[in-house]
Structures are given as structure tokens and as C-alpha cells.
Short mmCIF file of C-alpha atoms in Angstrom, two decimals:
data_model
loop_
_atom_site.label_atom_id
_atom_site.label_comp_id
_atom_site.label_asym_id
_atom_site.label_seq_id
_atom_site.Cartn_x
_atom_site.Cartn_y
_atom_site.Cartn_z
CA VAL Z 1 -9.50 -3.23 10.69
CA ASP Z 2 -7.15 -5.89 9.29
CA ALA Z 3 -7.96 -9.39 10.52
CA TYR Z 4 -7.56 -13.11 10.09
CA PHE Z 5 -10.90 -14.62 9.06
CA GLU Z 6 -12.24 -18.19 8.92
CA TYR Z 7 -15.31 -18.75 6.76
CA LEU Z 8 -17.43 -21.56 8.26
CA GLU Z 9 -17.67 -24.81 6.31
CA SER Z 10 -21.42 -24.88 6.98
CA ASN Z 11 -22.02 -21.84 4.77
CA PRO Z 12 -24.16 -22.72 1.71
CA LYS Z 13 -22.26 -20.52 -0.80
CA PRO Z 14 -18.98 -18.62 -1.27
CA LEU Z 15 -18.44 -15.17 0.26
CA LYS Z 16 -17.90 -12.61 -2.47
CA ASN Z 17 -15.25 -9.91 -2.14
CA ARG Z 18 -16.65 -6.59 -0.83
CA SER Z 19 -19.81 -8.21 0.56
CA LYS Z 20 -21.69 -6.37 3.31
CA ALA Z 21 -21.79 -8.13 6.68
CA ARG Z 22 -22.36 -7.56 10.40
CA LEU Z 23 -19.14 -7.37 12.40
CA HIS Z 24 -19.48 -8.17 16.10
CA ILE Z 25 -16.59 -7.04 18.33
CA GLY Z 26 -17.34 -7.18 22.03
CA THR Z 27 -20.89 -5.93 22.44
CA THR Z 28 -20.84 -3.81 19.28
CA GLU Z 29 -22.37 -4.63 15.91
CA ILE Z 30 -21.08 -2.65 12.93
CA ILE Z 31 -22.13 -2.94 9.31
CA SER Z 32 -18.91 -3.50 7.37
CA THR Z 33 -17.62 -4.18 3.87
CA VAL Z 34 -15.50 -7.34 3.82
CA VAL Z 35 -12.46 -6.81 1.56
CA ILE Z 36 -10.86 -10.22 0.97
CA LEU Z 37 -7.17 -9.60 0.40
CA GLY Z 38 -5.73 -11.42 -2.59
CA LYS Z 39 -8.96 -13.28 -3.50
CA GLU Z 40 -12.26 -12.53 -5.17
CA GLU Z 41 -14.25 -14.98 -3.02
CA LEU Z 42 -13.96 -17.42 -0.15
CA SER Z 43 -15.36 -20.93 -0.39
CA PRO Z 44 -16.94 -22.53 2.72
CA GLY Z 45 -14.20 -23.79 5.05
CA GLU Z 46 -11.52 -21.43 3.69
CA SER Z 47 -9.63 -18.76 5.60
CA ALA Z 48 -8.06 -15.49 4.50
CA TYR Z 49 -6.73 -12.15 5.58
CA VAL Z 50 -9.38 -9.45 5.26
CA GLN Z 51 -9.91 -5.78 5.84
CA PHE Z 52 -13.20 -4.73 7.40
CA ARG Z 53 -14.21 -1.26 6.25
CA MET Z 54 -16.71 -0.24 8.87
CA ASP Z 55 -19.61 2.15 8.46
CA LYS Z 56 -18.74 3.76 11.80
CA PRO Z 57 -15.64 3.76 14.03
CA THR Z 58 -15.18 1.41 16.96
CA THR Z 59 -12.56 0.61 19.57
CA THR Z 60 -10.62 -2.61 19.17
CA MET Z 61 -7.13 -3.95 19.81
CA ALA Z 62 -4.77 -6.40 18.14
CA GLY Z 63 -5.70 -9.93 19.20
CA ASP Z 64 -9.39 -9.17 19.87
CA ARG Z 65 -11.76 -11.94 18.77
CA TYR Z 66 -14.76 -11.19 16.60
CA ILE Z 67 -17.77 -12.88 14.97
CA LEU Z 68 -19.06 -12.11 11.49
CA ARG Z 69 -22.75 -12.50 10.63
CA SER Z 70 -24.37 -12.22 7.24
CA TYR Z 71 -26.16 -9.01 6.41
CA SER Z 72 -29.47 -10.66 5.58
CA PRO Z 73 -30.72 -13.08 6.68
CA ILE Z 74 -28.76 -12.70 9.92
CA ARG Z 75 -26.71 -15.80 10.80
CA THR Z 76 -23.13 -16.49 11.86
CA ILE Z 77 -20.85 -17.09 8.87
CA GLY Z 78 -17.39 -16.99 10.48
CA GLY Z 79 -14.99 -15.28 12.83
CA GLY Z 80 -11.37 -14.67 13.65
CA HIS Z 81 -9.04 -12.22 15.38
CA VAL Z 82 -7.88 -8.63 14.80
CA LEU Z 83 -4.33 -8.15 13.48
CA ASN Z 84 -4.09 -4.38 12.97
CA PRO Z 85 -6.67 -2.01 14.45
CA LEU Z 86 -5.33 1.06 12.59
CA PRO Z 87 -4.47 0.04 9.03
CA ARG Z 88 -4.26 2.07 5.87
CA LYS Z 89 -6.77 1.35 3.12
CA HIS Z 90 -5.04 -1.36 1.11
CA LYS Z 91 -4.38 -1.00 -2.59
CA GLY Z 92 -1.68 -2.10 -5.02
CA ASP Z 93 0.09 -5.44 -4.65
CA LEU Z 94 -2.27 -7.38 -2.37
CA GLY Z 95 0.08 -10.36 -2.46
CA LYS Z 96 2.70 -8.36 -0.56
CA ILE Z 97 0.06 -7.14 1.86
CA VAL Z 98 -1.00 -10.72 2.61
CA GLU Z 99 2.61 -11.74 3.27
CA SER Z 100 3.00 -8.70 5.50
CA LEU Z 101 -0.08 -9.54 7.55
CA LYS Z 102 1.18 -13.10 7.93
CA ILE Z 103 4.05 -11.66 9.99
CA LEU Z 104 1.53 -10.11 12.40
CA ASP Z 105 -0.47 -13.31 12.52
CA GLU Z 106 2.28 -15.90 12.86
CA GLY Z 107 5.37 -13.94 13.97
CA THR Z 108 6.83 -13.24 17.40
CA ALA Z 109 6.16 -10.26 19.66
CA GLU Z 110 9.34 -8.64 18.32
CA ASP Z 111 8.14 -9.22 14.74
CA ALA Z 112 4.90 -7.39 15.56
CA PHE Z 113 6.77 -4.54 17.29
CA LEU Z 114 9.06 -3.96 14.30
CA TRP Z 115 6.21 -4.45 11.82
CA HIS Z 116 4.28 -1.50 13.27
CA LEU Z 117 7.43 0.60 13.51
CA LYS Z 118 8.17 0.00 9.82
CA GLU Z 119 4.55 0.58 8.85
CA VAL Z 120 4.51 4.24 10.00
CA GLY Z 121 7.72 5.02 8.12
CA LEU Z 122 8.95 8.62 8.37
CA LYS Z 123 5.84 9.70 10.24
CA GLY Z 124 7.37 8.22 13.36
CA ILE Z 125 5.36 6.95 16.29
CA SER Z 126 5.11 7.67 20.00
CA LYS Z 127 5.70 5.07 22.66
CA THR Z 128 2.05 5.31 23.72
CA GLU Z 129 0.66 4.81 20.21
CA LEU Z 130 3.03 1.94 19.45
CA SER Z 131 2.00 0.25 22.68
CA ILE Z 132 -1.67 0.56 21.67
CA ARG Z 133 -1.05 -0.72 18.15
CA THR Z 134 0.90 -3.80 19.29
CA ASN Z 135 -1.19 -4.52 22.40
CA LEU Z 136 1.77 -6.35 23.93
CA PRO Z 137 2.15 -6.94 27.68
CA PRO Z 138 3.92 -3.87 29.22
CA LYS Z 139 7.05 -5.75 30.34
CA ILE Z 140 7.55 -7.33 26.92
CA PHE Z 141 6.85 -4.04 25.16
CA ASP Z 142 9.34 -2.08 27.31
CA LYS Z 143 12.01 -4.71 26.70
CA LEU Z 144 11.49 -4.51 22.93
CA TRP Z 145 11.48 -0.68 23.06
CA GLN Z 146 14.86 -0.60 24.79
CA LYS Z 147 16.29 -3.27 22.50
CA ALA Z 148 15.27 -1.38 19.34
CA LEU Z 149 16.96 1.80 20.60
CA SER Z 150 20.11 0.10 21.87
CA ASN Z 151 20.78 -1.94 18.72
CA GLY Z 152 20.08 0.96 16.36
CA GLN Z 153 16.90 -0.39 14.79
CA ALA Z 154 15.06 2.73 15.96
CA LEU Z 155 16.00 6.38 16.42
CA LEU Z 156 14.55 8.40 19.31
CA TYR Z 157 14.13 11.89 17.82
CA ASP Z 158 11.73 13.48 20.32
CA ARG Z 159 12.50 12.73 23.96
CA GLU Z 160 9.66 14.86 25.25
CA SER Z 161 6.99 12.96 23.30
CA GLN Z 162 8.97 9.70 23.28
CA LYS Z 163 8.75 9.40 19.49
CA ILE Z 164 10.86 7.02 17.45
CA VAL Z 165 11.34 6.19 13.80
CA TYR Z 166 12.59 3.02 12.09
CA ARG Z 167 16.24 3.33 11.09
CA ASP Z 168 15.62 2.27 7.46
CA ALA Z 169 13.13 5.13 7.15
CA THR Z 170 15.84 7.64 8.13
CA ASP Z 171 18.06 6.17 5.41
CA THR Z 172 15.27 6.91 2.94
CA ALA Z 173 15.06 10.51 4.22
CA LYS Z 174 18.84 10.90 3.91
CA LYS Z 175 18.65 9.87 0.27
CA MET Z 176 15.82 12.35 -0.34
CA ILE Z 177 17.89 15.17 1.20
CA VAL Z 178 21.00 14.25 -0.81
CA ASP Z 179 18.97 13.99 -4.04
CA ALA Z 180 17.37 17.40 -3.41
CA LEU Z 181 20.74 19.05 -2.71
CA GLU Z 182 22.42 17.48 -5.72
CA GLN Z 183 19.58 18.66 -7.96
CA PHE Z 184 19.81 22.16 -6.46
CA HIS Z 185 23.58 22.34 -7.05
CA LYS Z 186 23.09 21.13 -10.61
CA GLU Z 187 20.54 23.88 -11.30
CA ASN Z 188 22.33 26.57 -9.25
CA PRO Z 189 26.07 25.93 -9.54
CA LEU Z 190 26.96 29.46 -8.36
CA LYS Z 191 24.98 29.31 -5.13
CA THR Z 192 26.82 28.27 -2.00
CA GLY Z 193 23.94 26.22 -0.69
CA MET Z 194 20.22 25.65 -0.43
CA GLY Z 195 18.11 27.38 2.19
CA LYS Z 196 17.26 25.01 5.03
CA GLU Z 197 13.60 26.02 4.82
CA GLU Z 198 13.52 25.42 1.07
CA LEU Z 199 15.17 22.02 1.55
CA GLY Z 200 12.56 21.14 4.17
CA SER Z 201 9.79 21.98 1.68
CA LYS Z 202 11.13 19.23 -0.61
CA MET Z 203 10.49 16.60 2.07
CA PRO Z 204 7.18 14.79 2.69
CA PRO Z 205 4.74 17.09 4.57
CA TRP Z 206 4.48 14.63 7.47
CA LEU Z 207 8.24 14.70 8.18
CA GLU Z 208 8.46 16.52 11.51
CA SER Z 209 10.98 19.36 11.84
CA ARG Z 210 12.70 17.69 14.80
CA LEU Z 211 13.31 14.54 12.80
CA PHE Z 212 14.39 16.55 9.74
CA ASN Z 213 16.93 18.46 11.86
CA GLN Z 214 18.24 15.28 13.44
CA ILE Z 215 18.71 13.61 10.06
CA LEU Z 216 20.53 16.73 8.81
CA PHE Z 217 22.76 16.57 11.90
CA GLN Z 218 23.57 12.93 11.14
CA LEU Z 219 24.44 13.75 7.52
CA SER Z 220 26.70 16.57 8.76
CA LYS Z 221 28.37 14.25 11.25
CA GLU Z 222 28.95 11.70 8.50
CA GLY Z 223 30.57 14.39 6.34
CA THR Z 224 27.94 14.14 3.61
CA VAL Z 225 26.52 17.66 3.95
CA VAL Z 226 27.65 20.97 5.45
CA GLN Z 227 25.37 23.35 7.36
CA GLU Z 228 26.32 27.04 7.40
CA LYS Z 229 23.81 29.17 9.32
CA GLU Z 230 20.56 28.82 7.34
CA TRP Z 231 22.26 27.20 4.32
CA VAL Z 232 22.87 23.54 3.54
CA ARG Z 233 25.14 22.16 0.84
CA MET Z 234 26.74 18.90 -0.19
CA ALA Z 235 30.22 18.59 1.31
CA SER Z 236 31.50 17.83 -2.20
CA HIS Z 237 30.07 21.07 -3.65
CA SER Z 238 32.52 23.83 -4.51
CA LEU Z 239 32.09 27.11 -6.32
CA ASP Z 240 34.13 26.99 -9.50
CA LEU Z 241 33.34 29.99 -11.67
CA GLY Z 242 33.75 29.48 -15.36
CA LYS Z 243 35.47 32.03 -17.59
CA ASP Z 244 32.17 33.75 -18.48
CA GLU Z 245 31.02 33.91 -14.85
CA GLU Z 246 34.39 35.34 -13.72
CA GLU Z 247 34.12 38.05 -16.37
CA ILE Z 248 30.55 38.92 -15.30
CA LYS Z 249 31.70 39.11 -11.67
CA LYS Z 250 34.60 41.44 -12.56
CA GLN Z 251 32.33 43.76 -14.56
CA ILE Z 252 29.69 43.92 -11.82
CA GLU Z 253 32.30 44.68 -9.15
CA ARG Z 254 33.92 47.35 -11.33
CA LEU Z 255 30.55 49.09 -11.86
CA TYR Z 256 29.79 49.19 -8.14
CA ARG Z 257 33.33 50.15 -7.09
CA GLU Z 258 33.40 53.05 -9.55
CA ALA Z 259 29.87 54.20 -8.64
CA GLY Z 260 30.72 54.59 -4.96
CA LEU Z 261 27.70 55.95 -3.10
CA THR Z 262 25.59 56.47 -6.24
CA PRO Z 263 25.36 52.93 -7.61
CA PRO Z 264 23.01 51.78 -10.36
CA PHE Z 265 20.03 49.63 -9.46
CA PHE Z 266 20.81 46.02 -10.25
CA LYS Z 267 18.18 45.85 -12.98
CA GLU Z 268 20.28 48.50 -14.76
CA VAL Z 269 23.42 46.43 -14.21
CA VAL Z 270 21.68 43.45 -15.83
CA GLN Z 271 21.12 45.58 -18.93
CA LYS Z 272 24.73 46.82 -19.06
CA VAL Z 273 26.65 43.58 -18.45
CA PRO Z 274 26.61 40.97 -21.25
CA GLY Z 275 25.40 37.45 -20.46
CA GLU Z 276 22.34 35.56 -19.28
CA SER Z 277 20.19 37.32 -16.67
CA LYS Z 278 19.99 34.22 -14.46
CA VAL Z 279 23.78 33.93 -14.35
CA LYS Z 280 24.08 37.60 -13.38
CA TYR Z 281 21.63 37.18 -10.52
CA ASP Z 282 23.49 34.04 -9.39
CA VAL Z 283 26.76 35.98 -9.45
CA LEU Z 284 25.06 38.74 -7.42
CA ASP Z 285 24.04 36.20 -4.76
CA LEU Z 286 27.61 34.92 -4.67
CA MET Z 287 29.01 38.44 -4.26
CA LEU Z 288 26.58 39.11 -1.43
CA GLU Z 289 27.63 35.90 0.32
CA GLU Z 290 31.29 36.81 -0.12
CA GLY Z 291 30.63 40.30 1.27
CA ILE Z 292 31.84 42.12 -1.84
CA LEU Z 293 28.44 43.80 -2.25
CA VAL Z 294 25.98 44.76 0.49
CA LYS Z 295 22.21 44.97 0.06
CA VAL Z 296 20.78 48.23 1.44
CA LYS Z 297 17.24 47.93 0.08
CA ASN Z 298 15.40 46.10 -2.66
CA ASP Z 299 17.53 46.15 -5.87
CA LEU Z 300 19.93 48.69 -4.30
CA TYR Z 301 23.43 47.40 -3.55
CA PHE Z 302 26.70 49.11 -2.58
CA HIS Z 303 30.30 48.00 -2.73
CA ARG Z 304 31.49 47.02 0.73
CA GLU Z 305 34.46 49.40 0.58
CA ALA Z 306 32.20 52.39 -0.19
CA LEU Z 307 29.95 51.56 2.76
CA GLU Z 308 32.87 50.99 5.12
CA ASN Z 309 34.43 54.31 4.13
CA LEU Z 310 31.12 56.13 4.67
CA LYS Z 311 30.63 54.42 8.03
CA GLN Z 312 33.99 55.69 9.30
CA ARG Z 313 33.25 59.24 8.13
CA LEU Z 314 29.78 59.09 9.71
CA ILE Z 315 31.17 57.92 13.06
CA GLN Z 316 33.84 60.64 12.98
CA PHE Z 317 31.19 63.28 12.23
CA LEU Z 318 28.96 62.11 15.09
CA GLU Z 319 31.85 61.95 17.55
CA GLU Z 320 32.58 65.60 16.74
CA HIS Z 321 29.02 66.95 16.39
CA HIS Z 322 27.00 64.36 18.41
CA GLU Z 323 24.12 64.31 15.91
CA ILE Z 324 23.42 64.51 12.20
CA SER Z 325 20.37 65.61 10.23
CA PRO Z 326 19.23 64.09 6.93
CA ALA Z 327 20.46 67.21 5.12
CA GLU Z 328 23.89 66.98 6.75
CA PHE Z 329 24.10 63.29 5.94
CA LYS Z 330 23.15 64.05 2.33
CA LYS Z 331 26.01 66.52 2.19
CA LEU Z 332 28.35 63.96 3.74
CA THR Z 333 27.51 61.41 1.05
CA GLN Z 334 27.40 63.88 -1.84
CA ALA Z 335 24.45 61.80 -3.09
CA SER Z 336 20.78 62.48 -3.77
CA ARG Z 337 18.03 61.55 -1.32
CA LYS Z 338 17.42 58.47 -3.50
CA PHE Z 339 20.62 57.11 -1.97
CA SER Z 340 21.09 59.07 1.26
CA ILE Z 341 17.77 58.10 2.87
CA PRO Z 342 18.23 54.31 2.29
CA LEU Z 343 21.81 54.67 3.59
CA LEU Z 344 20.61 56.41 6.77
CA GLU Z 345 18.10 53.62 7.33
CA TYR Z 346 20.82 51.03 6.66
CA PHE Z 347 23.05 52.43 9.39
CA ASP Z 348 20.04 52.41 11.74
CA SER Z 349 19.34 48.75 10.91
CA THR Z 350 23.00 47.76 11.41
CA ARG Z 351 22.97 49.47 14.82
CA VAL Z 352 25.54 52.13 13.98
CA THR Z 353 23.05 54.94 14.54
CA ILE Z 354 19.69 55.45 16.16
CA ARG Z 355 17.00 57.94 15.21
CA VAL Z 356 16.11 60.59 17.77
CA GLY Z 357 13.39 62.87 16.42
CA ASP Z 358 14.45 63.76 12.88
CA LYS Z 359 18.18 63.33 13.62
CA ARG Z 360 20.60 60.46 14.14
CA VAL Z 361 23.06 59.87 16.96
CA LEU Z 362 25.60 57.13 17.57
CA ARG Z 363 23.80 54.18 19.10
CA SER Z 364 26.55 53.73 21.69
CA LYS Z 365 26.17 57.41 22.63
CA SER Z 366 22.33 57.36 22.77
#
């Protein structure tokens, strides 16, 4: 609990930082460590902002009065009022923390409302929790809630749970997203974009998916990023293949075009085509995105034209004969089972055919 504390002038000696004492809130007594913020001790008659680290939890609200008694012998040494019933454990620049708590202690109701909203950052906060933290009268709280939303100080990102986030926190998240995308493009210049799930993994773990999606939507609306299905990229990003990459792309396409329905596995292509392995895999991803190559199974790719040609011949065969066996399909492809079986399964998965027993029929005719 963060609180304002007055140390009685009648005390015979200073109160040392991190002293044990008895905190009385309401009818409850709790043994607590008194952390004096920004000082090592309090002289009799002095006041300070403190954090009580209690040995057991209790229920209290902002504004509640309390009395502090010495641990032993038991006597009243001071008292004050609660400022923040749900604080983080303070560390770092205690001077800034003291100035921050002064806002809660001496500021207006609106100051307190915004203080708590800022404090939770990108974690966001529900209307119910914010009401508890501020302990403001309902009419004043509702007025401040509406004002924050209407003037853009807060963003409502979950209507069902009535959760909001401070606008400056969303600006921080936008910068994190832009930084992550720019770094990704720098490391992967041949990739169209970054997977949305991968981008989400670069964000703080407490950033809720609804808020993440809403911030992405805002960045898209602003023209900063572009979302394409499950991919996200900077609007400024373009695929400009260098001379070496263009040559690698031409060689890979030539190999697959010439191989037809008996293509090499890509690990074999990597061995045949000169250049760095990473660049070749990046070019492969680009060719898959452009639809030049099609993945049929792990490490097995076909040129789109070869697959399209086979698809038309397969449909024609099925329209004439109504069904096809694996042996007939193998004959149709003039390829070994190493290729014909994955191709049969590919046409099943793309809903061209459906398996009935050990044969295939046209899905539309099934």
C-alpha cells in the first residue's frame, strides 16, 4: 500500500527505513515493513510518502485513514491516509516516485483518474477495476470516464469487458510494432511481410490480442503498415531483388519448369544453385507467395504450370471415366509413386478430388 504518513513529533527517536511496525486499517492489524520513499529515516514531526509491505493481504481503498504503531513496545507513532491500494513494489528513481505520489495526494479527481490509467500502461484496465483503484464517487468517475474517451486520452479496446488503455501507451506499442517490422525487413529483405503471430510474439506478454489487433488496425488506417491475410509489413517495404537474387530466382524456376512432374527436392536445388543457402530459401518463399511454385509436401515443390496442366488432364480423365486408381494416376503423371502419391493427396487437399475406397472421384461428382 502506498500512503502519506505523518510521524508524530512526540516520538523519542527517528524512524529508520524498512522498520517493522503495526499497521491498523479499520479493525485490522497487520505487521508491515515501512519503506520510506526517498529517505533513509524520518525525524519526529516529519512526514513522507511510504510504501507498507504487509505480511498478509488486506482490503483497503484510496483515501482510507490508518494508524501506525511501533512493533515493540506497542504505542502509536503516526498515521495518515492511503494513496494507492494496489501499487507495484517500488525500485529505481524514488525521487520520481515521490513526485508521482504527490499527484495522487494533492491533485484533482481527474489527476487521480489519469494517474491510475497511466500507471497500468499497455496492460489496460477495466472500468470496474479503475473505479476501485480511484475510489471516486460514481457520478464523478462516470463523467471522467466519458471525458477520457471523448477527448482521446483513452482508447476503449474491449467493449464487452469495458477495458481502456491510455493513449500514450498505444503510441508506445505502435513504436514497438514499427521497430519490430523494420528489423524484420532489414534481416529478411526478400520476404513480403512478417507473420502476424510472430509479430505478436515480439510484444510484451501482457499485451492483449484485442488491443494488439486494434493498434495494428490504427497503423493500417494511418498508412504506416499493410496487413495482407496473416502477413504484416511496413507500407514503405518493397521487394527489390538484387542481381544475384534475380539470377537465383531464374535458375530455381528453370529447374522446376524443366522437371515438370518429377522435380528435385529443394535441398537438392540448394546444392545445385550457386549462392548462400539463406538467400535461396528466401527466394523460395518469395516464389511461393507469387504463386510460381506450389508446395505439395515437405521439401517437395512443383511449378504452377505443371500442376495446372496435370489438374486439367485429371479432370478430363475423371469426366470420361468417373474414377481413377493410384495406378492409373501414376500412368497419367508418368512419374514414380514418390511423386504420384503426394500429388494425389494434394488434389484431395485442394478439393479437386475426393477419396472413395482406394480410388478418387471428382469432388463435385461425389
